[in-house]
Amino acid sequence: KAGVTQTPRYLIKTRGQQVTLSCSPISGHRSVSWYQQTPGQGLQFLFEYFSETQRNKGNFPGRFSGRQFSNSRSEMNVSTLELGDSALYLCASSLGPAGGTYNEQFFGPGTRLTVL
Amino acid sequence: DQQVKQNSPSLSVQEGRISILNCDYTNSMFDYFLWYKKYPAEGPTFLISISSIKDKNEDGRFTVFLNKSAKHLSLHIVPSQPGDSAVYFCAASEINDKIIFGKGTRLHILP
Protein backbone atom coordinates (compact mmCIF):
# COMPACT_ATOMS: atom_id res chain seq x y z
CA LYS A 1 0.00 0.00 0.00
CA ALA A 2 1.50 3.35 -1.00
CA GLY A 3 2.09 5.83 1.79
CA VAL A 4 1.16 9.48 1.96
CA THR A 5 2.79 11.44 -0.83
CA GLN A 6 3.45 15.16 -0.94
CA THR A 7 4.48 17.28 -3.88
CA PRO A 8 6.67 19.10 -4.41
CA ARG A 9 9.28 18.03 -1.85
CA TYR A 10 11.16 21.32 -2.01
CA LEU A 11 10.06 24.77 -3.04
CA ILE A 12 11.68 28.19 -3.11
CA LYS A 13 9.49 31.27 -3.39
CA THR A 14 9.89 34.99 -2.81
CA ARG A 15 7.92 37.22 -0.48
CA GLY A 16 4.51 38.19 -1.79
CA GLN A 17 4.13 35.14 -4.01
CA GLN A 18 1.61 32.41 -3.43
CA VAL A 19 2.15 28.66 -3.28
CA THR A 20 0.07 25.49 -3.55
CA LEU A 21 1.14 22.25 -1.92
CA SER A 22 -0.40 18.89 -2.70
CA CYS A 23 -1.05 15.80 -0.59
CA SER A 24 -2.27 12.37 -1.67
CA PRO A 25 -3.44 10.28 1.28
CA ILE A 26 -3.19 6.56 1.71
CA SER A 27 -5.81 4.82 -0.41
CA GLY A 28 -9.07 4.58 1.54
CA HIS A 29 -8.17 7.31 4.02
CA ARG A 30 -10.73 10.10 4.12
CA SER A 31 -9.11 12.51 6.55
CA VAL A 32 -6.20 14.76 5.68
CA SER A 33 -4.56 17.11 8.18
CA TRP A 34 -1.90 19.73 7.54
CA TYR A 35 0.83 20.82 9.94
CA GLN A 36 3.60 23.41 9.89
CA GLN A 37 6.90 22.48 11.48
CA THR A 38 9.45 25.15 12.28
CA PRO A 39 12.61 24.85 14.41
CA GLY A 40 11.71 25.04 18.09
CA GLN A 41 7.93 25.11 17.49
CA GLY A 42 7.11 21.49 16.92
CA LEU A 43 4.18 20.61 14.71
CA GLN A 44 1.52 23.27 14.59
CA PHE A 45 -1.89 22.26 13.35
CA LEU A 46 -3.18 24.11 10.30
CA PHE A 47 -6.42 22.37 9.37
CA GLU A 48 -8.10 19.02 8.83
CA TYR A 49 -10.38 17.94 6.02
CA PHE A 50 -12.69 14.96 6.17
CA SER A 51 -14.90 13.97 3.24
CA GLU A 52 -14.22 17.31 1.51
CA THR A 53 -15.28 19.36 4.57
CA GLN A 54 -13.00 21.31 6.87
CA ARG A 55 -13.46 19.77 10.33
CA ASN A 56 -10.98 21.77 12.33
CA LYS A 57 -8.79 24.80 11.88
CA GLY A 58 -5.71 25.96 13.76
CA ASN A 59 -4.67 29.49 14.67
CA PHE A 60 -3.21 30.59 11.38
CA PRO A 61 -4.10 33.71 9.36
CA GLY A 62 -6.52 33.57 6.46
CA ARG A 63 -3.59 33.52 4.03
CA PHE A 64 -3.47 29.80 4.74
CA SER A 65 -6.27 27.86 3.11
CA GLY A 66 -6.95 24.36 1.94
CA ARG A 67 -9.37 22.10 0.22
CA GLN A 68 -10.04 18.43 -0.30
CA PHE A 69 -11.23 16.76 -3.45
CA SER A 70 -13.65 13.88 -3.87
CA ASN A 71 -10.75 11.41 -4.18
CA SER A 72 -9.51 12.65 -0.76
CA ARG A 73 -6.47 14.37 -2.23
CA SER A 74 -5.86 17.70 -0.57
CA GLU A 75 -4.18 20.96 -1.45
CA MET A 76 -2.94 23.72 0.80
CA ASN A 77 -2.50 27.27 -0.43
CA VAL A 78 -0.54 30.10 1.13
CA SER A 79 -1.01 33.53 -0.39
CA THR A 80 1.17 36.62 0.01
CA LEU A 81 4.10 34.65 1.37
CA GLU A 82 6.13 36.05 4.26
CA LEU A 83 9.65 35.13 5.36
CA GLY A 84 8.18 33.50 8.47
CA ASP A 85 6.27 31.02 6.34
CA SER A 86 9.51 29.17 5.65
CA ALA A 87 8.92 25.76 7.19
CA LEU A 88 8.36 22.08 6.62
CA TYR A 89 4.71 21.50 5.75
CA LEU A 90 3.50 18.05 6.68
CA CYS A 91 0.36 16.30 5.62
CA ALA A 92 -1.12 13.34 7.47
CA SER A 93 -3.97 11.02 6.58
CA SER A 94 -6.18 8.74 8.64
CA LEU A 95 -9.07 6.40 7.95
CA GLY A 96 -11.54 8.38 9.97
CA PRO A 97 -11.54 11.80 11.60
CA ALA A 98 -8.27 12.55 13.37
CA GLY A 99 -8.25 12.45 17.14
CA GLY A 100 -10.28 9.31 17.65
CA THR A 101 -9.05 6.04 19.01
CA TYR A 102 -7.71 3.80 16.23
CA ASN A 103 -7.63 6.73 13.80
CA GLU A 104 -3.90 7.13 13.92
CA GLN A 105 -2.37 9.51 11.44
CA PHE A 106 0.20 8.56 8.83
CA PHE A 107 2.48 11.35 7.73
CA GLY A 108 4.00 12.18 4.39
CA PRO A 109 7.65 13.26 4.05
CA GLY A 110 6.70 16.94 3.92
CA THR A 111 7.29 19.86 1.60
CA ARG A 112 10.19 22.12 2.55
CA LEU A 113 9.18 25.68 1.69
CA THR A 114 11.79 28.43 1.67
CA VAL A 115 10.65 32.03 1.29
CA LEU A 116 13.34 34.50 0.23
CA ASP B 1 -0.83 28.73 25.12
CA GLN B 2 0.99 25.43 24.89
CA GLN B 3 -1.35 22.59 25.81
CA VAL B 4 1.24 19.85 25.30
CA LYS B 5 4.68 20.45 26.72
CA GLN B 6 7.90 18.53 26.29
CA ASN B 7 10.26 20.35 28.59
CA SER B 8 13.45 18.52 27.61
CA PRO B 9 14.64 19.57 24.15
CA SER B 10 17.18 16.76 24.15
CA LEU B 11 18.18 13.62 26.01
CA SER B 12 21.25 11.38 25.77
CA VAL B 13 21.09 7.74 26.86
CA GLN B 14 23.62 4.92 26.74
CA GLU B 15 22.81 2.07 24.37
CA GLY B 16 21.10 -0.76 26.23
CA ARG B 17 19.79 1.46 29.03
CA ILE B 18 16.28 2.79 29.50
CA SER B 19 15.19 5.99 27.75
CA ILE B 20 12.41 7.95 29.45
CA LEU B 21 10.77 10.79 27.57
CA ASN B 22 8.34 13.00 29.43
CA CYS B 23 5.34 15.04 28.43
CA ASP B 24 2.96 17.29 30.37
CA TYR B 25 -0.42 18.58 29.28
CA THR B 26 -2.81 21.20 30.55
CA ASN B 27 -6.14 20.26 28.97
CA SER B 28 -8.08 17.84 31.19
CA MET B 29 -10.44 17.13 28.28
CA PHE B 30 -7.72 15.31 26.33
CA ASP B 31 -8.94 11.80 25.70
CA TYR B 32 -6.26 10.25 23.54
CA PHE B 33 -2.48 10.50 23.69
CA LEU B 34 0.11 9.51 21.12
CA TRP B 35 3.85 9.35 20.60
CA TYR B 36 5.47 9.88 17.22
CA LYS B 37 9.06 9.42 16.16
CA LYS B 38 10.73 11.50 13.47
CA TYR B 39 13.94 10.98 11.57
CA PRO B 40 15.50 13.84 9.56
CA ALA B 41 13.99 14.38 6.10
CA GLU B 42 11.07 12.06 6.91
CA GLY B 43 7.58 12.63 8.23
CA PRO B 44 6.75 11.53 11.80
CA THR B 45 5.81 7.90 12.24
CA PHE B 46 3.28 6.68 14.77
CA LEU B 47 4.84 4.81 17.68
CA ILE B 48 2.31 4.09 20.39
CA SER B 49 -0.89 5.54 21.82
CA ILE B 50 -2.97 5.38 24.98
CA SER B 51 -6.58 6.16 25.75
CA SER B 52 -7.44 8.18 28.83
CA ILE B 53 -9.21 5.17 30.34
CA LYS B 54 -5.89 3.34 30.66
CA ASP B 55 -2.74 4.12 32.58
CA LYS B 56 -0.31 1.93 30.67
CA ASN B 57 0.12 0.58 27.18
CA GLU B 58 2.97 -1.61 26.04
CA ASP B 59 4.23 -2.53 22.58
CA GLY B 60 7.50 -4.41 22.45
CA ARG B 61 10.28 -2.19 23.74
CA PHE B 62 7.95 0.79 24.05
CA THR B 63 5.68 1.51 27.00
CA VAL B 64 3.59 4.62 27.55
CA PHE B 65 2.42 5.56 31.03
CA LEU B 66 -0.39 8.01 31.70
CA ASN B 67 -0.90 9.80 35.02
CA LYS B 68 -4.15 11.73 34.62
CA SER B 69 -4.07 13.34 38.04
CA ALA B 70 -0.65 14.81 37.30
CA LYS B 71 -1.51 15.45 33.63
CA HIS B 72 1.68 13.69 32.71
CA LEU B 73 2.67 10.94 30.34
CA SER B 74 5.95 9.27 29.64
CA LEU B 75 7.43 6.99 27.02
CA HIS B 76 9.85 4.29 28.14
CA ILE B 77 12.15 2.59 25.65
CA VAL B 78 13.89 -0.52 26.94
CA PRO B 79 16.53 -1.39 25.90
CA SER B 80 17.57 1.67 23.92
CA GLN B 81 19.09 0.97 20.52
CA PRO B 82 21.07 3.16 18.10
CA GLY B 83 18.11 3.28 15.70
CA ASP B 84 16.06 4.94 18.43
CA SER B 85 18.03 8.18 17.92
CA ALA B 86 15.37 10.54 16.58
CA VAL B 87 13.04 13.34 17.61
CA TYR B 88 10.06 12.15 19.64
CA PHE B 89 6.79 14.07 19.65
CA CYS B 90 4.11 13.74 22.27
CA ALA B 91 0.57 14.54 21.06
CA ALA B 92 -2.93 14.64 22.48
CA SER B 93 -6.49 15.25 21.39
CA GLU B 94 -9.99 15.58 22.73
CA ILE B 95 -12.56 13.15 21.33
CA ASN B 96 -12.70 13.58 17.54
CA ASP B 97 -10.85 16.88 17.72
CA LYS B 98 -7.57 18.09 16.28
CA ILE B 99 -4.32 16.56 17.48
CA ILE B 100 -2.03 18.91 19.39
CA PHE B 101 1.70 18.18 19.29
CA GLY B 102 4.48 19.11 21.67
CA LYS B 103 7.72 20.66 20.45
CA GLY B 104 9.59 17.38 20.54
CA THR B 105 12.55 15.85 22.37
CA ARG B 106 15.68 14.85 20.49
CA LEU B 107 16.93 11.49 21.77
CA HIS B 108 20.58 10.56 21.27
CA ILE B 109 21.56 6.95 21.92
CA LEU B 110 25.25 6.80 22.80
CA PRO B 111 27.38 3.77 21.88
CSV table of C-alpha atoms in Angstrom, one decimal:
chain,number,residue,atom,x,y,z
A,1,LYS,CA,0.0,0.0,0.0
A,2,ALA,CA,1.5,3.3,-1.0
A,3,GLY,CA,2.1,5.8,1.8
A,4,VAL,CA,1.2,9.5,2.0
A,5,THR,CA,2.8,11.4,-0.8
A,6,GLN,CA,3.4,15.2,-0.9
A,7,THR,CA,4.5,17.3,-3.9
A,8,PRO,CA,6.7,19.1,-4.4
A,9,ARG,CA,9.3,18.0,-1.8
A,10,TYR,CA,11.2,21.3,-2.0
A,11,LEU,CA,10.1,24.8,-3.0
A,12,ILE,CA,11.7,28.2,-3.1
A,13,LYS,CA,9.5,31.3,-3.4
A,14,THR,CA,9.9,35.0,-2.8
A,15,ARG,CA,7.9,37.2,-0.5
A,16,GLY,CA,4.5,38.2,-1.8
A,17,GLN,CA,4.1,35.1,-4.0
A,18,GLN,CA,1.6,32.4,-3.4
A,19,VAL,CA,2.1,28.7,-3.3
A,20,THR,CA,0.1,25.5,-3.6
A,21,LEU,CA,1.1,22.2,-1.9
A,22,SER,CA,-0.4,18.9,-2.7
A,23,CYS,CA,-1.0,15.8,-0.6
A,24,SER,CA,-2.3,12.4,-1.7
A,25,PRO,CA,-3.4,10.3,1.3
A,26,ILE,CA,-3.2,6.6,1.7
A,27,SER,CA,-5.8,4.8,-0.4
A,28,GLY,CA,-9.1,4.6,1.5
A,29,HIS,CA,-8.2,7.3,4.0
A,30,ARG,CA,-10.7,10.1,4.1
A,31,SER,CA,-9.1,12.5,6.6
A,32,VAL,CA,-6.2,14.8,5.7
A,33,SER,CA,-4.6,17.1,8.2
A,34,TRP,CA,-1.9,19.7,7.5
A,35,TYR,CA,0.8,20.8,9.9
A,36,GLN,CA,3.6,23.4,9.9
A,37,GLN,CA,6.9,22.5,11.5
A,38,THR,CA,9.5,25.2,12.3
A,39,PRO,CA,12.6,24.9,14.4
A,40,GLY,CA,11.7,25.0,18.1
A,41,GLN,CA,7.9,25.1,17.5
A,42,GLY,CA,7.1,21.5,16.9
A,43,LEU,CA,4.2,20.6,14.7
A,44,GLN,CA,1.5,23.3,14.6
A,45,PHE,CA,-1.9,22.3,13.3
A,46,LEU,CA,-3.2,24.1,10.3
A,47,PHE,CA,-6.4,22.4,9.4
A,48,GLU,CA,-8.1,19.0,8.8
A,49,TYR,CA,-10.4,17.9,6.0
A,50,PHE,CA,-12.7,15.0,6.2
A,51,SER,CA,-14.9,14.0,3.2
A,52,GLU,CA,-14.2,17.3,1.5
A,53,THR,CA,-15.3,19.4,4.6
A,54,GLN,CA,-13.0,21.3,6.9
A,55,ARG,CA,-13.5,19.8,10.3
A,56,ASN,CA,-11.0,21.8,12.3
A,57,LYS,CA,-8.8,24.8,11.9
A,58,GLY,CA,-5.7,26.0,13.8
A,59,ASN,CA,-4.7,29.5,14.7
A,60,PHE,CA,-3.2,30.6,11.4
A,61,PRO,CA,-4.1,33.7,9.4
A,62,GLY,CA,-6.5,33.6,6.5
A,63,ARG,CA,-3.6,33.5,4.0
A,64,PHE,CA,-3.5,29.8,4.7
A,65,SER,CA,-6.3,27.9,3.1
A,66,GLY,CA,-6.9,24.4,1.9
A,67,ARG,CA,-9.4,22.1,0.2
A,68,GLN,CA,-10.0,18.4,-0.3
A,69,PHE,CA,-11.2,16.8,-3.4
A,70,SER,CA,-13.7,13.9,-3.9
A,71,ASN,CA,-10.8,11.4,-4.2
A,72,SER,CA,-9.5,12.7,-0.8
A,73,ARG,CA,-6.5,14.4,-2.2
A,74,SER,CA,-5.9,17.7,-0.6
A,75,GLU,CA,-4.2,21.0,-1.4
A,76,MET,CA,-2.9,23.7,0.8
A,77,ASN,CA,-2.5,27.3,-0.4
A,78,VAL,CA,-0.5,30.1,1.1
A,79,SER,CA,-1.0,33.5,-0.4
A,80,THR,CA,1.2,36.6,0.0
A,81,LEU,CA,4.1,34.6,1.4
A,82,GLU,CA,6.1,36.0,4.3
A,83,LEU,CA,9.6,35.1,5.4
A,84,GLY,CA,8.2,33.5,8.5
A,85,ASP,CA,6.3,31.0,6.3
A,86,SER,CA,9.5,29.2,5.6
A,87,ALA,CA,8.9,25.8,7.2
A,88,LEU,CA,8.4,22.1,6.6
A,89,TYR,CA,4.7,21.5,5.7
A,90,LEU,CA,3.5,18.0,6.7
A,91,CYS,CA,0.4,16.3,5.6
A,92,ALA,CA,-1.1,13.3,7.5
A,93,SER,CA,-4.0,11.0,6.6
A,94,SER,CA,-6.2,8.7,8.6
A,95,LEU,CA,-9.1,6.4,7.9
A,96,GLY,CA,-11.5,8.4,10.0
A,97,PRO,CA,-11.5,11.8,11.6
A,98,ALA,CA,-8.3,12.5,13.4
A,99,GLY,CA,-8.3,12.4,17.1
A,100,GLY,CA,-10.3,9.3,17.6
A,101,THR,CA,-9.0,6.0,19.0
A,102,TYR,CA,-7.7,3.8,16.2
A,103,ASN,CA,-7.6,6.7,13.8
A,104,GLU,CA,-3.9,7.1,13.9
A,105,GLN,CA,-2.4,9.5,11.4
A,106,PHE,CA,0.2,8.6,8.8
A,107,PHE,CA,2.5,11.3,7.7
A,108,GLY,CA,4.0,12.2,4.4
A,109,PRO,CA,7.7,13.3,4.0
A,110,GLY,CA,6.7,16.9,3.9
A,111,THR,CA,7.3,19.9,1.6
A,112,ARG,CA,10.2,22.1,2.6
A,113,LEU,CA,9.2,25.7,1.7
A,114,THR,CA,11.8,28.4,1.7
A,115,VAL,CA,10.6,32.0,1.3
A,116,LEU,CA,13.3,34.5,0.2
B,1,ASP,CA,-0.8,28.7,25.1
B,2,GLN,CA,1.0,25.4,24.9
B,3,GLN,CA,-1.3,22.6,25.8
B,4,VAL,CA,1.2,19.8,25.3
B,5,LYS,CA,4.7,20.5,26.7
B,6,GLN,CA,7.9,18.5,26.3
B,7,ASN,CA,10.3,20.3,28.6
B,8,SER,CA,13.4,18.5,27.6
B,9,PRO,CA,14.6,19.6,24.1
B,10,SER,CA,17.2,16.8,24.1
B,11,LEU,CA,18.2,13.6,26.0
B,12,SER,CA,21.2,11.4,25.8
B,13,VAL,CA,21.1,7.7,26.9
B,14,GLN,CA,23.6,4.9,26.7
B,15,GLU,CA,22.8,2.1,24.4
B,16,GLY,CA,21.1,-0.8,26.2
B,17,ARG,CA,19.8,1.5,29.0
B,18,ILE,CA,16.3,2.8,29.5
B,19,SER,CA,15.2,6.0,27.7
B,20,ILE,CA,12.4,8.0,29.4
B,21,LEU,CA,10.8,10.8,27.6
B,22,ASN,CA,8.3,13.0,29.4
B,23,CYS,CA,5.3,15.0,28.4
B,24,ASP,CA,3.0,17.3,30.4
B,25,TYR,CA,-0.4,18.6,29.3
B,26,THR,CA,-2.8,21.2,30.5
B,27,ASN,CA,-6.1,20.3,29.0
B,28,SER,CA,-8.1,17.8,31.2
B,29,MET,CA,-10.4,17.1,28.3
B,30,PHE,CA,-7.7,15.3,26.3
B,31,ASP,CA,-8.9,11.8,25.7
B,32,TYR,CA,-6.3,10.3,23.5
B,33,PHE,CA,-2.5,10.5,23.7
B,34,LEU,CA,0.1,9.5,21.1
B,35,TRP,CA,3.8,9.4,20.6
B,36,TYR,CA,5.5,9.9,17.2
B,37,LYS,CA,9.1,9.4,16.2
B,38,LYS,CA,10.7,11.5,13.5
B,39,TYR,CA,13.9,11.0,11.6
B,40,PRO,CA,15.5,13.8,9.6
B,41,ALA,CA,14.0,14.4,6.1
B,42,GLU,CA,11.1,12.1,6.9
B,43,GLY,CA,7.6,12.6,8.2
B,44,PRO,CA,6.8,11.5,11.8
B,45,THR,CA,5.8,7.9,12.2
B,46,PHE,CA,3.3,6.7,14.8
B,47,LEU,CA,4.8,4.8,17.7
B,48,ILE,CA,2.3,4.1,20.4
B,49,SER,CA,-0.9,5.5,21.8
B,50,ILE,CA,-3.0,5.4,25.0
B,51,SER,CA,-6.6,6.2,25.7
B,52,SER,CA,-7.4,8.2,28.8
B,53,ILE,CA,-9.2,5.2,30.3
B,54,LYS,CA,-5.9,3.3,30.7
B,55,ASP,CA,-2.7,4.1,32.6
B,56,LYS,CA,-0.3,1.9,30.7
B,57,ASN,CA,0.1,0.6,27.2
B,58,GLU,CA,3.0,-1.6,26.0
B,59,ASP,CA,4.2,-2.5,22.6
B,60,GLY,CA,7.5,-4.4,22.5
B,61,ARG,CA,10.3,-2.2,23.7
B,62,PHE,CA,8.0,0.8,24.0
B,63,THR,CA,5.7,1.5,27.0
B,64,VAL,CA,3.6,4.6,27.5
B,65,PHE,CA,2.4,5.6,31.0
B,66,LEU,CA,-0.4,8.0,31.7
B,67,ASN,CA,-0.9,9.8,35.0
B,68,LYS,CA,-4.2,11.7,34.6
B,69,SER,CA,-4.1,13.3,38.0
B,70,ALA,CA,-0.6,14.8,37.3
B,71,LYS,CA,-1.5,15.4,33.6
B,72,HIS,CA,1.7,13.7,32.7
B,73,LEU,CA,2.7,10.9,30.3
B,74,SER,CA,6.0,9.3,29.6
B,75,LEU,CA,7.4,7.0,27.0
B,76,HIS,CA,9.8,4.3,28.1
B,77,ILE,CA,12.1,2.6,25.6
B,78,VAL,CA,13.9,-0.5,26.9
B,79,PRO,CA,16.5,-1.4,25.9
B,80,SER,CA,17.6,1.7,23.9
B,81,GLN,CA,19.1,1.0,20.5
B,82,PRO,CA,21.1,3.2,18.1
B,83,GLY,CA,18.1,3.3,15.7
B,84,ASP,CA,16.1,4.9,18.4
B,85,SER,CA,18.0,8.2,17.9
B,86,ALA,CA,15.4,10.5,16.6
B,87,VAL,CA,13.0,13.3,17.6
B,88,TYR,CA,10.1,12.2,19.6
B,89,PHE,CA,6.8,14.1,19.6
B,90,CYS,CA,4.1,13.7,22.3
B,91,ALA,CA,0.6,14.5,21.1
B,92,ALA,CA,-2.9,14.6,22.5
B,93,SER,CA,-6.5,15.2,21.4
B,94,GLU,CA,-10.0,15.6,22.7
B,95,ILE,CA,-12.6,13.2,21.3
B,96,ASN,CA,-12.7,13.6,17.5
B,97,ASP,CA,-10.8,16.9,17.7
B,98,LYS,CA,-7.6,18.1,16.3
B,99,ILE,CA,-4.3,16.6,17.5
B,100,ILE,CA,-2.0,18.9,19.4
B,101,PHE,CA,1.7,18.2,19.3
B,102,GLY,CA,4.5,19.1,21.7
B,103,LYS,CA,7.7,20.7,20.4
B,104,GLY,CA,9.6,17.4,20.5
B,105,THR,CA,12.5,15.9,22.4
B,106,ARG,CA,15.7,14.8,20.5
B,107,LEU,CA,16.9,11.5,21.8
B,108,HIS,CA,20.6,10.6,21.3
B,109,ILE,CA,21.6,7.0,21.9
B,110,LEU,CA,25.2,6.8,22.8
B,111,PRO,CA,27.4,3.8,21.9
